[in-house]
PDB file of C-alpha atoms in Angstrom:
ATOM      1  CA  MET A 122      -3.944  -5.769   1.301  1.00  0.00           C
ATOM      2  CA  ILE A 123      -5.242  -3.036   3.589  1.00  0.00           C
ATOM      3  CA  VAL A 124      -7.595  -0.619   1.828  1.00  0.00           C
ATOM      4  CA  GLY A 125     -10.302   1.873   2.721  1.00  0.00           C
ATOM      5  CA  ASP A 126     -12.784   4.259   1.204  1.00  0.00           C
ATOM      6  CA  TYR A 127     -10.933   6.535  -1.203  1.00  0.00           C
ATOM      7  CA  SER A 128      -7.904   4.337  -1.584  1.00  0.00           C
ATOM      8  CA  GLU A 129      -6.362   5.125  -4.953  1.00  0.00           C
ATOM      9  CA  ASP A 130      -8.168   3.058  -7.596  1.00  0.00           C
ATOM     10  CA  TYR A 131      -5.137   1.844  -9.575  1.00  0.00           C
ATOM     11  CA  GLU A 132      -3.227   1.178  -6.354  1.00  0.00           C
ATOM     12  CA  VAL A 133      -5.940  -1.282  -5.317  1.00  0.00           C
ATOM     13  CA  MET A 134      -7.036  -2.766  -8.641  1.00  0.00           C
ATOM     14  CA  VAL A 135      -3.666  -3.327 -10.317  1.00  0.00           C
ATOM     15  CA  PRO A 136      -1.917  -5.078  -7.393  1.00  0.00           C
ATOM     16  CA  PHE A 137      -5.002  -7.164  -6.642  1.00  0.00           C
ATOM     17  CA  GLN A 138      -5.231  -8.333 -10.247  1.00  0.00           C
ATOM     18  CA  ALA A 139      -1.481  -8.833 -10.704  1.00  0.00           C
ATOM     19  CA  LEU A 140      -1.091 -10.872  -7.523  1.00  0.00           C
ATOM     20  CA  SER A 141      -4.207 -12.904  -8.330  1.00  0.00           C
ATOM     21  CA  MET A 142      -2.875 -13.582 -11.831  1.00  0.00           C
ATOM     22  CA  LEU A 143       0.285 -15.031 -10.293  1.00  0.00           C
ATOM     23  CA  GLY A 144      -1.804 -17.428  -8.210  1.00  0.00           C
ATOM     24  CA  PHE A 145      -1.713 -15.611  -4.875  1.00  0.00           C
ATOM     25  CA  THR A 146      -4.855 -15.486  -2.759  1.00  0.00           C
ATOM     26  CA  VAL A 147      -5.240 -11.793  -2.001  1.00  0.00           C
ATOM     27  CA  GLU A 148      -7.286 -10.848   1.021  1.00  0.00           C
ATOM     28  CA  THR A 149      -8.396  -7.238   0.731  1.00  0.00           C
ATOM     29  CA  VAL A 150      -9.620  -5.857   4.044  1.00  0.00           C
ATOM     30  CA  CYS A 151     -10.916  -2.585   5.463  1.00  0.00           C
ATOM     31  CA  PRO A 152     -11.506  -1.726   9.121  1.00  0.00           C
ATOM     32  CA  GLY A 153     -15.189  -1.847  10.000  1.00  0.00           C
ATOM     33  CA  LYS A 154     -16.116  -3.784   6.856  1.00  0.00           C
ATOM     34  CA  ARG A 155     -16.724  -7.441   6.067  1.00  0.00           C
ATOM     35  CA  LYS A 156     -16.104  -9.755   3.147  1.00  0.00           C
ATOM     36  CA  GLY A 157     -18.390  -8.861   0.245  1.00  0.00           C
ATOM     37  CA  GLU A 158     -18.815  -5.229   1.236  1.00  0.00           C
ATOM     38  CA  THR A 159     -17.229  -2.559  -0.922  1.00  0.00           C
ATOM     39  CA  ILE A 160     -14.974   0.434  -0.665  1.00  0.00           C
ATOM     40  CA  ARG A 161     -15.236   3.460  -2.924  1.00  0.00           C
ATOM     41  CA  THR A 162     -11.955   4.255  -4.676  1.00  0.00           C
ATOM     42  CA  ALA A 163     -10.623   7.506  -6.116  1.00  0.00           C
ATOM     43  CA  ILE A 164      -8.613   7.986  -9.288  1.00  0.00           C
ATOM     44  CA  HIS A 165      -5.614  10.248  -8.856  1.00  0.00           C
ATOM     45  CA  ASP A 166      -4.006  11.562 -11.999  1.00  0.00           C
ATOM     46  CA  PHE A 167      -1.078  13.799 -12.837  1.00  0.00           C
ATOM     47  CA  GLU A 168      -2.363  16.467 -15.209  1.00  0.00           C
ATOM     48  CA  GLY A 169       0.112  19.319 -14.767  1.00  0.00           C
ATOM     49  CA  ASP A 170      -1.436  20.855 -11.655  1.00  0.00           C
ATOM     50  CA  GLN A 171       0.493  21.523  -8.455  1.00  0.00           C
ATOM     51  CA  THR A 172      -0.782  18.209  -7.084  1.00  0.00           C
ATOM     52  CA  TYR A 173      -2.703  15.231  -8.414  1.00  0.00           C
ATOM     53  CA  SER A 174      -6.326  15.573  -9.477  1.00  0.00           C
ATOM     54  CA  GLU A 175      -8.989  13.360  -7.931  1.00  0.00           C
ATOM     55  CA  LYS A 176     -11.948  11.758  -9.652  1.00  0.00           C
ATOM     56  CA  PRO A 177     -14.458   9.106  -8.579  1.00  0.00           C
ATOM     57  CA  GLY A 178     -13.140   5.594  -8.980  1.00  0.00           C
ATOM     58  CA  HIS A 179     -14.837   2.212  -8.771  1.00  0.00           C
ATOM     59  CA  LEU A 180     -16.506   0.201  -6.084  1.00  0.00           C
ATOM     60  CA  PHE A 181     -14.079  -2.506  -5.023  1.00  0.00           C
ATOM     61  CA  GLY A 182     -15.354  -5.676  -3.341  1.00  0.00           C
ATOM     62  CA  LEU A 183     -13.524  -6.788  -0.208  1.00  0.00           C
ATOM     63  CA  THR A 184     -12.422 -10.413  -0.231  1.00  0.00           C
ATOM     64  CA  ALA A 185     -12.125 -10.865   3.549  1.00  0.00           C
ATOM     65  CA  SER A 186     -13.391  -9.400   6.809  1.00  0.00           C
ATOM     66  CA  PHE A 187     -11.003  -7.095   8.633  1.00  0.00           C
ATOM     67  CA  ALA A 188     -11.985  -8.467  12.040  1.00  0.00           C
ATOM     68  CA  SER A 189     -10.688 -11.927  11.108  1.00  0.00           C
ATOM     69  CA  VAL A 190      -7.256 -10.874   9.843  1.00  0.00           C
ATOM     70  CA  SER A 191      -4.332 -12.744  11.399  1.00  0.00           C
ATOM     71  CA  PRO A 192      -0.947 -11.486  10.186  1.00  0.00           C
ATOM     72  CA  GLU A 193       0.666 -14.893  10.736  1.00  0.00           C
ATOM     73  CA  ASP A 194      -1.646 -16.386   8.088  1.00  0.00           C
ATOM     74  CA  HIS A 195      -0.282 -14.161   5.309  1.00  0.00           C
ATOM     75  CA  ALA A 196       2.913 -14.200   3.260  1.00  0.00           C
ATOM     76  CA  GLY A 197       3.041 -10.439   2.706  1.00  0.00           C
ATOM     77  CA  LEU A 198       1.344  -7.113   3.355  1.00  0.00           C
ATOM     78  CA  TYR A 199       0.441  -4.601   0.665  1.00  0.00           C
ATOM     79  CA  LEU A 200      -0.449  -1.038   1.706  1.00  0.00           C
ATOM     80  CA  ALA A 201      -2.437   0.761  -0.968  1.00  0.00           C
ATOM     81  CA  GLY A 202      -2.185   4.538  -1.222  1.00  0.00           C
ATOM     82  CA  GLY A 203      -4.738   7.285  -1.518  1.00  0.00           C
ATOM     83  CA  ARG A 204      -6.634   9.378   0.999  1.00  0.00           C
ATOM     84  CA  ALA A 205      -7.771   6.317   2.974  1.00  0.00           C
ATOM     85  CA  CYS A 206      -4.333   6.240   4.594  1.00  0.00           C
ATOM     86  CA  GLU A 207      -5.132   9.508   6.380  1.00  0.00           C
ATOM     87  CA  TYR A 208      -7.704   7.755   8.575  1.00  0.00           C
ATOM     88  CA  LEU A 209      -6.417   4.174   8.405  1.00  0.00           C
ATOM     89  CA  ARG A 210      -3.279   5.336  10.253  1.00  0.00           C
ATOM     90  CA  LEU A 211      -5.502   6.185  13.222  1.00  0.00           C
ATOM     91  CA  ASP A 212      -6.724   2.587  13.591  1.00  0.00           C
ATOM     92  CA  ALA A 213      -4.835   0.678  16.307  1.00  0.00           C
ATOM     93  CA  GLN A 214      -5.462  -2.719  14.689  1.00  0.00           C
ATOM     94  CA  VAL A 215      -4.151  -1.519  11.306  1.00  0.00           C
ATOM     95  CA  LEU A 216      -0.987  -0.301  13.027  1.00  0.00           C
ATOM     96  CA  ALA A 217      -0.646  -3.595  14.918  1.00  0.00           C
ATOM     97  CA  ILE A 218      -0.802  -5.511  11.633  1.00  0.00           C
ATOM     98  CA  VAL A 219       1.834  -3.248  10.071  1.00  0.00           C
ATOM     99  CA  ARG A 220       4.060  -3.646  13.137  1.00  0.00           C
ATOM    100  CA  ALA A 221       3.689  -7.430  13.067  1.00  0.00           C
ATOM    101  CA  PHE A 222       4.898  -7.688   9.468  1.00  0.00           C
ATOM    102  CA  MET A 223       7.734  -5.229   9.916  1.00  0.00           C
ATOM    103  CA  THR A 224       9.041  -6.588  13.235  1.00  0.00           C
ATOM    104  CA  GLU A 225       8.942 -10.138  11.866  1.00  0.00           C
ATOM    105  CA  ASN A 226      10.835  -8.940   8.768  1.00  0.00           C
ATOM    106  CA  ARG A 227       8.123 -10.249   6.430  1.00  0.00           C
ATOM    107  CA  PRO A 228       7.466  -8.778   2.948  1.00  0.00           C
ATOM    108  CA  VAL A 229       5.737  -5.389   2.935  1.00  0.00           C
ATOM    109  CA  ALA A 230       4.960  -3.135  -0.026  1.00  0.00           C
ATOM    110  CA  ALA A 231       3.682   0.416   0.306  1.00  0.00           C
ATOM    111  CA  ILE A 232       2.786   2.775  -2.497  1.00  0.00           C
ATOM    112  CA  CYS A 233       2.143   6.513  -2.457  1.00  0.00           C
ATOM    113  CA  HIS A 234       0.427   7.523   0.800  1.00  0.00           C
ATOM    114  CA  GLY A 235       0.692   3.932   2.083  1.00  0.00           C
ATOM    115  CA  ALA A 236       3.897   5.076   3.778  1.00  0.00           C
ATOM    116  CA  GLN A 237       1.684   6.997   6.223  1.00  0.00           C
ATOM    117  CA  LEU A 238       0.736   3.651   7.768  1.00  0.00           C
ATOM    118  CA  LEU A 239       4.411   2.769   8.162  1.00  0.00           C
ATOM    119  CA  THR A 240       5.269   6.089   9.774  1.00  0.00           C
ATOM    120  CA  ALA A 241       2.267   5.992  12.123  1.00  0.00           C
ATOM    121  CA  ALA A 242       3.242   2.454  13.175  1.00  0.00           C
ATOM    122  CA  ASP A 243       6.752   3.756  13.985  1.00  0.00           C
ATOM    123  CA  VAL A 244       8.498   0.990  12.040  1.00  0.00           C
ATOM    124  CA  VAL A 245      10.705   2.877   9.594  1.00  0.00           C
ATOM    125  CA  ARG A 246      13.315   4.505  11.837  1.00  0.00           C
ATOM    126  CA  GLY A 247      16.662   4.153  10.048  1.00  0.00           C
ATOM    127  CA  ARG A 248      15.080   2.681   6.910  1.00  0.00           C
ATOM    128  CA  ARG A 249      15.228   3.946   3.312  1.00  0.00           C
ATOM    129  CA  LEU A 250      11.905   4.383   1.544  1.00  0.00           C
ATOM    130  CA  THR A 251       9.974   6.485  -0.902  1.00  0.00           C
ATOM    131  CA  ALA A 252       6.395   7.697  -1.094  1.00  0.00           C
ATOM    132  CA  TYR A 253       4.357  10.400  -2.743  1.00  0.00           C
ATOM    133  CA  PRO A 254       6.521  13.542  -2.318  1.00  0.00           C
ATOM    134  CA  ALA A 255       3.977  15.230  -0.026  1.00  0.00           C
ATOM    135  CA  VAL A 256       4.562  12.427   2.513  1.00  0.00           C
ATOM    136  CA  GLU A 257       8.302  13.194   2.779  1.00  0.00           C
ATOM    137  CA  PRO A 258       7.929  15.296   5.965  1.00  0.00           C
ATOM    138  CA  GLU A 259       6.206  12.385   7.747  1.00  0.00           C
ATOM    139  CA  VAL A 260       8.820   9.900   6.560  1.00  0.00           C
ATOM    140  CA  THR A 261      11.630  12.148   7.762  1.00  0.00           C
ATOM    141  CA  ALA A 262       9.895  12.902  11.082  1.00  0.00           C
ATOM    142  CA  ALA A 263       9.551   9.140  11.643  1.00  0.00           C
ATOM    143  CA  GLY A 264      13.336   8.810  11.443  1.00  0.00           C
ATOM    144  CA  ALA A 265      13.523   7.260   7.989  1.00  0.00           C
ATOM    145  CA  HIS A 266      15.582   8.385   5.008  1.00  0.00           C
ATOM    146  CA  PHE A 267      13.234   9.608   2.251  1.00  0.00           C
ATOM    147  CA  VAL A 268      14.495   8.674  -1.213  1.00  0.00           C
ATOM    148  CA  ALA A 269      13.263  11.086  -3.876  1.00  0.00           C
ATOM    149  CA  THR A 270      12.783   9.025  -6.993  1.00  0.00           C
ATOM    150  CA  ALA A 271      10.924   9.037 -10.288  1.00  0.00           C
ATOM    151  CA  PRO A 272       7.312   7.805 -10.067  1.00  0.00           C
ATOM    152  CA  GLU A 273       8.251   4.662 -12.034  1.00  0.00           C
ATOM    153  CA  GLN A 274      10.933   3.561  -9.576  1.00  0.00           C
ATOM    154  CA  THR A 275      10.876   1.447  -6.436  1.00  0.00           C
ATOM    155  CA  VAL A 276      13.080   1.564  -3.361  1.00  0.00           C
ATOM    156  CA  ILE A 277      13.880  -1.735  -1.658  1.00  0.00           C
ATOM    157  CA  ASP A 278      15.228  -1.858   1.897  1.00  0.00           C
ATOM    158  CA  GLY A 279      15.307  -5.392   3.263  1.00  0.00           C
ATOM    159  CA  ASN A 280      11.720  -6.666   3.560  1.00  0.00           C
ATOM    160  CA  LEU A 281      10.239  -3.315   2.487  1.00  0.00           C
ATOM    161  CA  ALA A 282       9.477  -2.224  -1.081  1.00  0.00           C
ATOM    162  CA  THR A 283       8.065   1.261  -1.701  1.00  0.00           C
ATOM    163  CA  ALA A 284       7.077   3.340  -4.721  1.00  0.00           C
ATOM    164  CA  PRO A 285       5.897   6.966  -4.979  1.00  0.00           C
ATOM    165  CA  ALA A 286       2.781   6.431  -7.126  1.00  0.00           C
ATOM    166  CA  TRP A 287       0.950   4.054  -9.448  1.00  0.00           C
ATOM    167  CA  PRO A 288       3.344   4.540 -12.391  1.00  0.00           C
ATOM    168  CA  GLY A 289       5.730   2.452 -10.259  1.00  0.00           C
ATOM    169  CA  HIS A 290       3.530  -0.654 -10.296  1.00  0.00           C
ATOM    170  CA  PRO A 291       5.805  -2.709 -12.579  1.00  0.00           C
ATOM    171  CA  THR A 292       8.878  -2.251 -10.381  1.00  0.00           C
ATOM    172  CA  LEU A 293       6.981  -2.362  -7.081  1.00  0.00           C
ATOM    173  CA  MET A 294       5.030  -5.503  -7.946  1.00  0.00           C
ATOM    174  CA  ARG A 295       8.186  -7.248  -9.179  1.00  0.00           C
ATOM    175  CA  ALA A 296      10.015  -6.334  -5.946  1.00  0.00           C
ATOM    176  CA  PHE A 297       7.122  -7.350  -3.684  1.00  0.00           C
ATOM    177  CA  VAL A 298       6.554 -10.676  -5.434  1.00  0.00           C
ATOM    178  CA  SER A 299      10.298 -11.385  -5.318  1.00  0.00           C
ATOM    179  CA  LEU A 300      10.283 -10.761  -1.564  1.00  0.00           C
ATOM    180  CA  ILE A 301       7.421 -13.222  -1.108  1.00  0.00           C
ATOM    181  CA  ASP A 302       8.707 -15.904  -3.500  1.00  0.00           C
ATOM    182  CA  PRO A 303      12.102 -15.230  -5.111  1.00  0.00           C
ATOM    183  CA  ASP A 304      11.600 -17.970  -7.715  1.00  0.00           C
ATOM    184  CA  ILE A 305       8.135 -17.083  -8.997  1.00  0.00           C
ATOM    185  CA  LEU A 306       9.266 -14.549 -11.613  1.00  0.00           C
ATOM    186  CA  ASN A 307      12.272 -16.484 -12.908  1.00  0.00           C
TER     187      ASN A 307
END
C-alpha cells in the first residue's frame, strides 16, 4: 500500500485493517520514510459543500521502508487516495512500482485520488476506471474511459479495481481481495 502525508484517513486505515484481518501481510510504505515512521492522514467528509471537507486525521505507522520495496515480492498493490497523491505522482520510484504491477497484470486497487498515480504512470490508456469526480479530466487525458458511478460502487477492468471514495470500501475491498485470491471470500 503506497501512502503519504495527507492520504485520506479511512482510505488507509480501513484497507489496512481489512486486509490484515483476512491474514494478508500489508506493507504500508511512503517515499522518503522508513518502517516505524508515521504519516499524517486527513479525514475527508461529504457534508453538502461543493467539495469534500478536510479535517486532521490520525498518525499512521508505516510497516515497511519504501527504499526496500520490491514489486515482485507482493501479491497486489493498493493506492490510497487523498492529497498525498498530488505529490506521490511526481516520484519516479512510485510510478515504476505502479507500472510494474500494471504491466505484469497483477492486482491493483485505487481509490479516490489514487487514480492520479495510475494516470501519471501512463498505464490506463484504453482502460475503464473510476475515481473521485474531480480526477475525471486526468483520467480522460490519460486515454482511459472514466466511469461515473455512485461513491459506493467499484469498477473492475481486468487486474484493476477502482472506487470513487471511501464509501466504496466494501465493494472495492471485495474486488481487490478476489483479484489476489479468488477463493478467500467464498
